[in-house]
Short mmCIF file of C-alpha atoms in Angstrom, two decimals:
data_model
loop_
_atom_site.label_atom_id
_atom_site.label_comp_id
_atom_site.label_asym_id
_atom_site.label_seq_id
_atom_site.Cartn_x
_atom_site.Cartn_y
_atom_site.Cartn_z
CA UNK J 1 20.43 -17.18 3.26
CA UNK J 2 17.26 -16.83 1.15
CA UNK J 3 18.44 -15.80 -1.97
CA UNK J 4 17.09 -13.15 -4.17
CA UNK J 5 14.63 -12.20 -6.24
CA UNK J 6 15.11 -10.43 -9.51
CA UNK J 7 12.48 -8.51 -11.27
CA UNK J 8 12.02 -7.23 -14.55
CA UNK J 9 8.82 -4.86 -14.75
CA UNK J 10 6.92 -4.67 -17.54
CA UNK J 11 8.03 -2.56 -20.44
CA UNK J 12 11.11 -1.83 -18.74
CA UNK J 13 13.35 -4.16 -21.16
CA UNK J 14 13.97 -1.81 -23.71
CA UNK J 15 11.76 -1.44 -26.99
CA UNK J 16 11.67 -3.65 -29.85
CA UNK J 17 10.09 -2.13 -33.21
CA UNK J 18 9.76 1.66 -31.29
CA UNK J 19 7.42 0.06 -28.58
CA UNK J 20 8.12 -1.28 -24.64
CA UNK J 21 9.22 -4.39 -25.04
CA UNK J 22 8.45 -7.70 -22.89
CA UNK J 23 6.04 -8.80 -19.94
CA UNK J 24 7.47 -8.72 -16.46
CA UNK J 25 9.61 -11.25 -15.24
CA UNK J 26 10.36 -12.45 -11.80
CA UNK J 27 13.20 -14.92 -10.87
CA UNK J 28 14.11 -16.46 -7.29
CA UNK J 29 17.96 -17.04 -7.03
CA UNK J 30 19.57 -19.26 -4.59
CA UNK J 31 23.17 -19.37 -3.56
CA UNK J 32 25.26 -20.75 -6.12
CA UNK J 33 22.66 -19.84 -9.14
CA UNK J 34 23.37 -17.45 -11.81
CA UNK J 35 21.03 -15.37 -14.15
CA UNK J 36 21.78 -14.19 -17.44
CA UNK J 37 20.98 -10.94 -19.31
CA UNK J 38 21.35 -9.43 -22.45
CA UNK J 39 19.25 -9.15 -25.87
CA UNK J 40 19.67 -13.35 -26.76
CA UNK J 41 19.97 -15.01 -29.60
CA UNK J 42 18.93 -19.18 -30.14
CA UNK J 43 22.41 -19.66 -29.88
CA UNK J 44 22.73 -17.37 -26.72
CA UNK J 45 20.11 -18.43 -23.79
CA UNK J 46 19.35 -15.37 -21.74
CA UNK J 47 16.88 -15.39 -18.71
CA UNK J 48 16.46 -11.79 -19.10
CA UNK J 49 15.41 -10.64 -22.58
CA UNK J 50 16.94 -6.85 -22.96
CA UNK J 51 15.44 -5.75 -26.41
CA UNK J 52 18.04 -2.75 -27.44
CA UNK J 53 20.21 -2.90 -30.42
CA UNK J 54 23.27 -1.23 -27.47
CA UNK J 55 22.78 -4.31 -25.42
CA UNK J 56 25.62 -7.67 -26.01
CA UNK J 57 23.69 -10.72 -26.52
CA UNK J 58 24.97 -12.08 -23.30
CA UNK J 59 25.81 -8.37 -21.60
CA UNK J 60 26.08 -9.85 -17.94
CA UNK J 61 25.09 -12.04 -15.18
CA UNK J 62 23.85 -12.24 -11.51
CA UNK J 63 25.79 -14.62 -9.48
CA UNK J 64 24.29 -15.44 -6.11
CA UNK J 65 26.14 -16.23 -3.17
CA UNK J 66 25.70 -16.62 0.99
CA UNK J 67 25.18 -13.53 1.68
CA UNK J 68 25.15 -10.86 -1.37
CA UNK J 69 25.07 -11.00 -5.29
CA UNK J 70 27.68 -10.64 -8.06
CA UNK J 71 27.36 -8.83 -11.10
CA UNK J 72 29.53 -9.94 -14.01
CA UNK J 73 29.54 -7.23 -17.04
CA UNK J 74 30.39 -9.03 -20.24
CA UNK J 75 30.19 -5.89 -22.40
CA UNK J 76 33.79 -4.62 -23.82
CA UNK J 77 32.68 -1.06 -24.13
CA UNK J 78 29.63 -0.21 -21.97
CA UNK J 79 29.77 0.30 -17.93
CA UNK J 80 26.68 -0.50 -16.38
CA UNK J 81 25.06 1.36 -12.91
CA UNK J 82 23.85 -0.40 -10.01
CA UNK J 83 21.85 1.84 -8.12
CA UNK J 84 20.64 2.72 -4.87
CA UNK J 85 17.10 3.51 -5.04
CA UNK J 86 16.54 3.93 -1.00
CA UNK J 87 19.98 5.80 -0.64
CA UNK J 88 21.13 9.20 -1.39
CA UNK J 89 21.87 8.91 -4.65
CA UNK J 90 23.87 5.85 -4.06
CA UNK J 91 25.14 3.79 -7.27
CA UNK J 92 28.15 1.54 -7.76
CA UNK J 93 29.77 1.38 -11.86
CA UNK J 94 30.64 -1.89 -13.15
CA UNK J 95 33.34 -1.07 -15.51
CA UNK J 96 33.61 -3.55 -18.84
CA UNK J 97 34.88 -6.92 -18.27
CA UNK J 98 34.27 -6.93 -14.46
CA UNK J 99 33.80 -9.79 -13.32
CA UNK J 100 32.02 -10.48 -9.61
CA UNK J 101 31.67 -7.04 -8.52
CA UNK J 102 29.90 -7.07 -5.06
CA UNK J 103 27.12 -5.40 -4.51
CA UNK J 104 26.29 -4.48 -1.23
CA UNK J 105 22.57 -3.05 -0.94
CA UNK J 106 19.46 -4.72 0.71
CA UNK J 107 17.59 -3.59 -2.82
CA UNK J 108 19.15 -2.71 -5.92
CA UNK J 109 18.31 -1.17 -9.32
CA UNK J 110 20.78 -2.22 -12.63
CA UNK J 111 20.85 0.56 -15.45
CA UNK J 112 21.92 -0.94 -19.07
CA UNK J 113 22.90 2.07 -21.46
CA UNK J 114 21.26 2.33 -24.28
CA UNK J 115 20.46 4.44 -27.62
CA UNK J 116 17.18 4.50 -27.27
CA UNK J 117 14.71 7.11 -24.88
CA UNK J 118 12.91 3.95 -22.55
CA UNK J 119 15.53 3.17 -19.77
CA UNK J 120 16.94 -0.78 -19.74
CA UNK J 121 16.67 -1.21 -15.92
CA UNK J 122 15.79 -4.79 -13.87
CA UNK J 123 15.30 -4.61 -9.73
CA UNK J 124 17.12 -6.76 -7.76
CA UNK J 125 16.37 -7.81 -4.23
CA UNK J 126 19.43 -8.86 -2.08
CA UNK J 127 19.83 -11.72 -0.06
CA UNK J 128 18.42 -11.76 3.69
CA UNK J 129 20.73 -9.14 5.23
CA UNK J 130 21.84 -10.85 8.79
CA UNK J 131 22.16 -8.14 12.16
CA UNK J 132 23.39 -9.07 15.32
CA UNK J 133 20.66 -9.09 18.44
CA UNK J 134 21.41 -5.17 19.35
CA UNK J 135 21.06 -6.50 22.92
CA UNK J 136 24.58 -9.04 22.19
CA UNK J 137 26.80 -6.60 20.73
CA UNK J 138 29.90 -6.74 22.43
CA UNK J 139 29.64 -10.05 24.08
CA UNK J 140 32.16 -13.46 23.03
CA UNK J 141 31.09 -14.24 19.37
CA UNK J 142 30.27 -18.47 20.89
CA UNK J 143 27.46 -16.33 22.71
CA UNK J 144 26.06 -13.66 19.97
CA UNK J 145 22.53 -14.12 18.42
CA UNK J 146 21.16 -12.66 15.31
CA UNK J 147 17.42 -11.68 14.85
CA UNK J 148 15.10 -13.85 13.19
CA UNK J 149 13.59 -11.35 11.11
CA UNK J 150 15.90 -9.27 9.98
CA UNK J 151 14.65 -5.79 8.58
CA UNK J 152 15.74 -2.55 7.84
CA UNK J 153 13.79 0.11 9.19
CA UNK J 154 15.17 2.84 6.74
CA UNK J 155 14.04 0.78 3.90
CA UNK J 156 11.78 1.16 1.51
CA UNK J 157 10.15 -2.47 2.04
CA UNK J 158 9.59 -1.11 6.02
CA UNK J 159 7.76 1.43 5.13
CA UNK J 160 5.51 -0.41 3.09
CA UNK J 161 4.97 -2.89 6.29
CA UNK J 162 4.10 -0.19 8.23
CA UNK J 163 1.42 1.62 5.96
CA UNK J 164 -0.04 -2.61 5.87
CA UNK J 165 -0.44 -2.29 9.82
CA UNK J 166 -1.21 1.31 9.70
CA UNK J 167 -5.27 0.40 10.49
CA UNK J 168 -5.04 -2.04 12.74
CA UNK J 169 -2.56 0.06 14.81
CA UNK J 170 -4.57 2.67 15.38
CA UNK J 171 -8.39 1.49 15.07
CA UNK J 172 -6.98 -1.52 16.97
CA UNK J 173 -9.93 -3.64 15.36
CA UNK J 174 -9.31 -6.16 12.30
CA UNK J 175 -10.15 -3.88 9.82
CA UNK J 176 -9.16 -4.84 6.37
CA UNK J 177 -5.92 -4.76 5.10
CA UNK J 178 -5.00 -1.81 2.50
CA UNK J 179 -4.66 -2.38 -0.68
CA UNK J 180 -1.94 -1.22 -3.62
CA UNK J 181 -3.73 1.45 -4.74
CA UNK J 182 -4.02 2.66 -0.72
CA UNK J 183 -1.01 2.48 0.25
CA UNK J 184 0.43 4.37 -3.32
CA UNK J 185 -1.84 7.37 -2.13
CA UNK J 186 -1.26 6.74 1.76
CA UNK J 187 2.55 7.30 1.03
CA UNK J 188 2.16 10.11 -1.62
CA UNK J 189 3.38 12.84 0.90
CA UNK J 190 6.40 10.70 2.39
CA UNK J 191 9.57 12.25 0.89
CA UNK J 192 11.10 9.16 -0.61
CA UNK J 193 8.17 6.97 0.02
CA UNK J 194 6.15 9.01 -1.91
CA UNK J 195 8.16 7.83 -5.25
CA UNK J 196 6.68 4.10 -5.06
CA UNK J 197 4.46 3.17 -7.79
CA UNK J 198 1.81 0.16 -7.19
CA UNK J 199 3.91 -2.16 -9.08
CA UNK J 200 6.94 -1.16 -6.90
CA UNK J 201 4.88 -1.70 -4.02
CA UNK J 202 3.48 -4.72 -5.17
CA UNK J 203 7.20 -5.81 -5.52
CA UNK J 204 8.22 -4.88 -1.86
CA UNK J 205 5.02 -6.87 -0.73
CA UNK J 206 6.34 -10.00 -1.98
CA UNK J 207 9.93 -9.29 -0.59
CA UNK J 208 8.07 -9.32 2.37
CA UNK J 209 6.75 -12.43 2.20
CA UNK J 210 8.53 -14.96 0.44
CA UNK J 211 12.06 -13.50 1.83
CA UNK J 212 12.25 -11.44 4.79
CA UNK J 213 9.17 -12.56 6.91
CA UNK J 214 9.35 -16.09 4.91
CA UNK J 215 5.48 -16.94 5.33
CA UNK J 216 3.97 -19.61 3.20
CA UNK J 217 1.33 -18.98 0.26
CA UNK J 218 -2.19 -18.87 1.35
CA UNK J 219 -4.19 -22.01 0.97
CA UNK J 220 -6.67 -21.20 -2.19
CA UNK J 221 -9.17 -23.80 -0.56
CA UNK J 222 -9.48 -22.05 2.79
CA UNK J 223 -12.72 -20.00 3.43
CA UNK J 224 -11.89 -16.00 2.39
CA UNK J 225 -8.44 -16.93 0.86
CA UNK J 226 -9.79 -16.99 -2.66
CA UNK J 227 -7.37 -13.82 -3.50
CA UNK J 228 -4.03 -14.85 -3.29
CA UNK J 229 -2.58 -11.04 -3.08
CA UNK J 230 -4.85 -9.99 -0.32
CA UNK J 231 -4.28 -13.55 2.06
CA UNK J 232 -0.67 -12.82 1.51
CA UNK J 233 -0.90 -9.27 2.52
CA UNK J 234 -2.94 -10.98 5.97
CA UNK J 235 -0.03 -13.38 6.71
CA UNK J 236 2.10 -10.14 6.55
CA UNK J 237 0.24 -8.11 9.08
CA UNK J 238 -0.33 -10.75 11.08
CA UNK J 239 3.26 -11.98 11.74
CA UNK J 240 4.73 -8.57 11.91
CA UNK J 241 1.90 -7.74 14.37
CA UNK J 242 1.77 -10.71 16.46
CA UNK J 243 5.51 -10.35 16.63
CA UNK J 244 5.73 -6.57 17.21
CA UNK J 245 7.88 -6.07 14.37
CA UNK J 246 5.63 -3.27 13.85
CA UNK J 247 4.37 -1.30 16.74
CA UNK J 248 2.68 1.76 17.21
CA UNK J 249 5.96 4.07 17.37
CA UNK J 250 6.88 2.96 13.48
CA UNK J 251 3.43 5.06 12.95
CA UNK J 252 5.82 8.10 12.95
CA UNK J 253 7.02 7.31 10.00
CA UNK J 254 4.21 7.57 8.03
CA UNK J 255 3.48 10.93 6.23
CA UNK J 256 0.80 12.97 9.07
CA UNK J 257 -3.00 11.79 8.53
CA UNK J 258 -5.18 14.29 6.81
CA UNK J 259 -8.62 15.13 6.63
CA UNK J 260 -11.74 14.98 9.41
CA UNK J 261 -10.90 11.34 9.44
CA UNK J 262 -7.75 11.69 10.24
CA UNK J 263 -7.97 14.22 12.98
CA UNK J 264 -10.66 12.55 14.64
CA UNK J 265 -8.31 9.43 15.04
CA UNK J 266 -5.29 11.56 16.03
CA UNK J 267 -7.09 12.99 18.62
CA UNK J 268 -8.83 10.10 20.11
CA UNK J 269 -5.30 8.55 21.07
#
């Protein structure tokens, strides 16, 4: 298993002196690691800084194992949420004291309480979810194959992929590759897509990569790689392409095209 990757957006760790407090943090977990969270102290390491006088010094932890992630709640009085956000209003309560709870989604959102108005949340990408070969099901388990990329179609991160492929799907050219701010406008009509914000998006871009499609950084030193972002975003199109992990039928789940543009390309194919 990969691991996962834990994220901490900016402003999103509470406030300290009545403004958003901290810078974003990312952290790559691998089986066996742990992460702590909670305000801190010198005394009390945390790699999560929670600024909010509600929060424990140590309130919890992230456990990593095989195949999911464990949330321990150190708090004696406070339950904490573990959302859902590509489910129907999904969310798992980790009473006080719990210790281990399983959490079971691909992509997860943990809700601190607090006494303040700015929400104490972190993101939480699960480890590599494993799915039989569709084709194997059934057969003797010394014969069964799994898929070497496996991804969720339904998820959030999908759709994402597919709005990255979008143009060269359909112009069938190598056009560039869109960027944040395109694909935050491309999915504004989606119904649940529509929700992302560029740093989510930027966020399910590198889930992409470093986890479920596993590509290596771009070489700085190569000839147009001097952007990191947009040679990663390449690697991404290209593999999914190459490997028709994307095809042309994903296209439908894209909000419709609109304007002359769009209708022009619509009814060319």
């Amino acid at each position: 298993m990969s691991g996962v990757v834990v994220h901490l957006p900016q402003g999103s760790g509470g406030t300290d002196g009545g403004e958003p407090f901290g810078e974003a943090v990312t952290l790559r977990l691998g089986p066996g690691e742990v992460a702590r969270f909670g305000r801190g102290s010198a005394t009390v390491p945390v790699e999560l800084r929670l600024a909010d006088a509600a929060i424990s010094r140590l309130a919890g932890e992230i456990r990593v194992t095989d195949d999911h992630w464990q949330l321990t709640n150190h708090s004696a009085t406070h339950s904490y949420l573990v959302e859902n956000p590509e489910g129907a209003g999904e969310y798992l309560r980790v009473a006080p004291r719990r210790v281990g709870a399983p959490v079971p989604f691909e992509f997860a959102r943990v809700v601190l309480p607090t006494r303040g108005d700015v929400t104490v949340s972190f993101q939480v990408f699960a480890p590599d979810h494993v799915y039989l070969d569709p084709d194997a099901v059934g057969a003797p388990w010394g014969r069964l194959t799994v898929t070497a990329y496996s991804l969720d179609e339904t998820a959030a991160y999908f759709l994402v992929l597919v709005a990255l492929c979008e143009p060269r799907l359909r112009d069938q050219s190598r056009v560039a590759v869109p960027t944040t701010p395109q694909i935050v406008e491309r999915l504004r009509g989606h119904v649940t897509g529509g929700t992302l914000t560029a740093r989510a998006i930027s966020s399910h871009i590198d889930y992409l990569a470093e986890e479920k499609l596993r590509i290596g950084v771009p070489d700085l030193r190569e000839p147009g790689r001097s952007d990191r972002r947009n040679g990663k975003r390449e690697e991404i199109v290209g593999l999914a392409l190459r490997f028709g992990l994307v095809r042309e039928e994903h296209l439908t789940l894209l909000p419709p095209l609109t304007g002359a543009g769009g209708r022009e390309r619509q009814s060319a194919r």
